[in-house]
Short mmCIF file of C-alpha atoms in Angstrom, two decimals:
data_model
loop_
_atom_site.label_atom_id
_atom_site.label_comp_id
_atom_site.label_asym_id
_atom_site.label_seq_id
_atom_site.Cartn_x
_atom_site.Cartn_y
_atom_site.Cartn_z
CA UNK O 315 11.87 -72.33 -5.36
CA UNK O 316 15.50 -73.78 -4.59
CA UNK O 317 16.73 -71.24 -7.47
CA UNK O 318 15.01 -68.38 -5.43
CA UNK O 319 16.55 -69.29 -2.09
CA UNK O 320 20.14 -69.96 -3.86
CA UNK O 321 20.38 -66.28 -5.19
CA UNK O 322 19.30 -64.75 -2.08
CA UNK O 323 21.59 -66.63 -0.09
CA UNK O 324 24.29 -65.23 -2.59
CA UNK O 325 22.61 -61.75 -2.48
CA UNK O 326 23.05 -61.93 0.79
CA UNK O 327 26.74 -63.24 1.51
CA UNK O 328 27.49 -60.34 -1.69
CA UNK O 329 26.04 -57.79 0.47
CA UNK O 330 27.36 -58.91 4.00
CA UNK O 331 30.77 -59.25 3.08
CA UNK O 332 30.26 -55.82 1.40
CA UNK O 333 28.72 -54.16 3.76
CA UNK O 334 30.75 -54.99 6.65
CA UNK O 335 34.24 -54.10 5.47
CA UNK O 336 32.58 -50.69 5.38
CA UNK O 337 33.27 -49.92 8.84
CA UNK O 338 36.68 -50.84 8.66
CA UNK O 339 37.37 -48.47 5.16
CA UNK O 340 35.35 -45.74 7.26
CA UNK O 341 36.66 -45.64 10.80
CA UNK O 342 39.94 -45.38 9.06
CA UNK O 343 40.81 -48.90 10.64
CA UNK O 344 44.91 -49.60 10.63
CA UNK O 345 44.15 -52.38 8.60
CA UNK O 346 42.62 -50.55 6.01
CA UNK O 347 44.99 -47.50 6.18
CA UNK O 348 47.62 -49.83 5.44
CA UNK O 349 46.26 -51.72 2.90
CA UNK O 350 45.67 -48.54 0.70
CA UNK O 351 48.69 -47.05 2.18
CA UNK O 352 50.28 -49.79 0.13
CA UNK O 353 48.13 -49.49 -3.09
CA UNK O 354 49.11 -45.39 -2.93
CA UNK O 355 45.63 -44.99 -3.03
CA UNK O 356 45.12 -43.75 1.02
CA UNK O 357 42.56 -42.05 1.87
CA UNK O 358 40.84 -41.72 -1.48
CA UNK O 359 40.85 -45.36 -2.50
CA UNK O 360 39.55 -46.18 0.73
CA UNK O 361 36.40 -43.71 1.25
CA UNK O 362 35.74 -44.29 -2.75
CA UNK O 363 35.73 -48.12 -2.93
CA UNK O 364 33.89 -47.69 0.44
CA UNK O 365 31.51 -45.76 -1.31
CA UNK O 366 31.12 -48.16 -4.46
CA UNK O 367 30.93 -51.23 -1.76
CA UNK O 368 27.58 -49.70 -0.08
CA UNK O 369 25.95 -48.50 -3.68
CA UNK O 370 26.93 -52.09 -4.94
CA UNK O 371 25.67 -53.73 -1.71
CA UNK O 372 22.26 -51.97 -2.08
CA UNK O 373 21.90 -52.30 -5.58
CA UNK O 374 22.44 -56.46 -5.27
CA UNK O 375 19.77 -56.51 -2.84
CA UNK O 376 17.06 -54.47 -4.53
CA UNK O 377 15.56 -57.24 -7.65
CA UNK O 378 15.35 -54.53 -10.51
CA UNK O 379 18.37 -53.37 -9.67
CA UNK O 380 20.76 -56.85 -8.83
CA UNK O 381 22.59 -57.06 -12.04
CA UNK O 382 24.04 -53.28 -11.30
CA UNK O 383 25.07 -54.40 -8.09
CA UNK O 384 26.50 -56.78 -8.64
CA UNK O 385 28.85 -55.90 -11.99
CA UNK O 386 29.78 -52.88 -9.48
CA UNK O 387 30.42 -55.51 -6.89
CA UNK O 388 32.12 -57.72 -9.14
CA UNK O 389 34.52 -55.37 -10.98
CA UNK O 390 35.50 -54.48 -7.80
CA UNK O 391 36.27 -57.44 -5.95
CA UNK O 392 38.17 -58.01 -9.57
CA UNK O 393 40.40 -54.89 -8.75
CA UNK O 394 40.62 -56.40 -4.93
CA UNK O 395 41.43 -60.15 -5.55
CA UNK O 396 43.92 -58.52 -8.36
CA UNK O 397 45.80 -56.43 -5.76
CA UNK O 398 46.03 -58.95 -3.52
CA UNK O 399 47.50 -61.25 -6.13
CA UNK O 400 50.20 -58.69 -7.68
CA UNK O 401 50.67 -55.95 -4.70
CA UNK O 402 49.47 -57.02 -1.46
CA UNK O 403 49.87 -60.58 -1.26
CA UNK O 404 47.35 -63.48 0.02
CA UNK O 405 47.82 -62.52 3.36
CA UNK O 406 48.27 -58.95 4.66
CA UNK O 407 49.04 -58.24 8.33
CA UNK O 408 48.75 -61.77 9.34
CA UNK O 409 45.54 -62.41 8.83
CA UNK O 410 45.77 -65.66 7.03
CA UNK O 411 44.33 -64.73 3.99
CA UNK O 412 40.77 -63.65 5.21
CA UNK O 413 40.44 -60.74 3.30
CA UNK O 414 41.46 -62.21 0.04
CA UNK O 415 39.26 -64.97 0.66
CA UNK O 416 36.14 -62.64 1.38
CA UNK O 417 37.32 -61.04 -1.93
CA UNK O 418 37.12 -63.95 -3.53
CA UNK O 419 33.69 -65.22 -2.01
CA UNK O 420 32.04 -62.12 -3.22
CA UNK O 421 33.68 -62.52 -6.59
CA UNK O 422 32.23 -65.56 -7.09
CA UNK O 423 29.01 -64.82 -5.47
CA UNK O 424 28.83 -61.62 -8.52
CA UNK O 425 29.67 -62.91 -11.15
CA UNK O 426 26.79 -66.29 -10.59
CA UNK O 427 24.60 -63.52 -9.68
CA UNK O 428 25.29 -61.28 -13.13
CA UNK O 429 24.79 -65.05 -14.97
CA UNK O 430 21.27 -65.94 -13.34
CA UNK O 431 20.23 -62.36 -13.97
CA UNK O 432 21.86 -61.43 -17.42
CA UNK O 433 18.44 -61.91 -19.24
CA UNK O 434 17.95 -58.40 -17.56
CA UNK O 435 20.98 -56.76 -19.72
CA UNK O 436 18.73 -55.39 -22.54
CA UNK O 437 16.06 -54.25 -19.22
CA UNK O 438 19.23 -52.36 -18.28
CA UNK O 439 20.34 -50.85 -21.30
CA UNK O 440 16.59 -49.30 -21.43
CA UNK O 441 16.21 -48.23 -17.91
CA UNK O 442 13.92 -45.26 -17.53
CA UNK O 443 12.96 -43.42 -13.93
#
């Protein structure tokens, strides 16, 4: 039961954090526009890994389909924790680190997800409709 409620809480926090940058990415916040301004990745990178955030989001929350989600989820916040760490710094635009510490969060929250549900990796390599 307390294994249960531990990977939906970090289905959920996965998810949330996902989920709600996608606003930001979408509404073509200044925040965001910078931030991919920087990567020379503006607008694509933005609408794509907004894109790939919602798919991964959905994916971690559905059970058959949790392991997808969150290797999408996790390669991702790999790519964001990584450009924070050798392009955009810890901090960008003064806000103390908050994004790179969401990154990391949902980092973490993946890759203990893709452990508890790894068993399913054969499942997924045989996945019919």
């Amino acid at each position: 039961m307390k294994k249960t409620v531990f990977i939906w809480i970090l289905k959920c926090v996965a998810a949330i954090i996902l989920l709600q940058t996608l606003f930001f990415k979408f509404t073509a916040a200044p925040e965001s526009v910078y931030i991919f301004s920087t990567l020379n990745a503006e607008p694509f990178g933005r609408i794509t890994s907004g894109i790939i955030e919602l798919i991964a989001s959905i994916l971690i929350l559905v059970p058959k389909t949790t392991l997808i989600g969150a290797i999408l989820g996790g390669v991702t916040m790999l790519g964001a924790v990584f450009s924070h760490l050798t392009i955009l710094g810890v901090e960008v635009q003064d806000d103390g680190g908050t994004l790179f510490i969401l990154a990391v969060i949902t980092l973490i929250s993946c890759l203990i997800l893709i452990y508890f549900y790894k068993d399913n990796f054969t499942k997924l390599l045989q996945f019919k409709m």
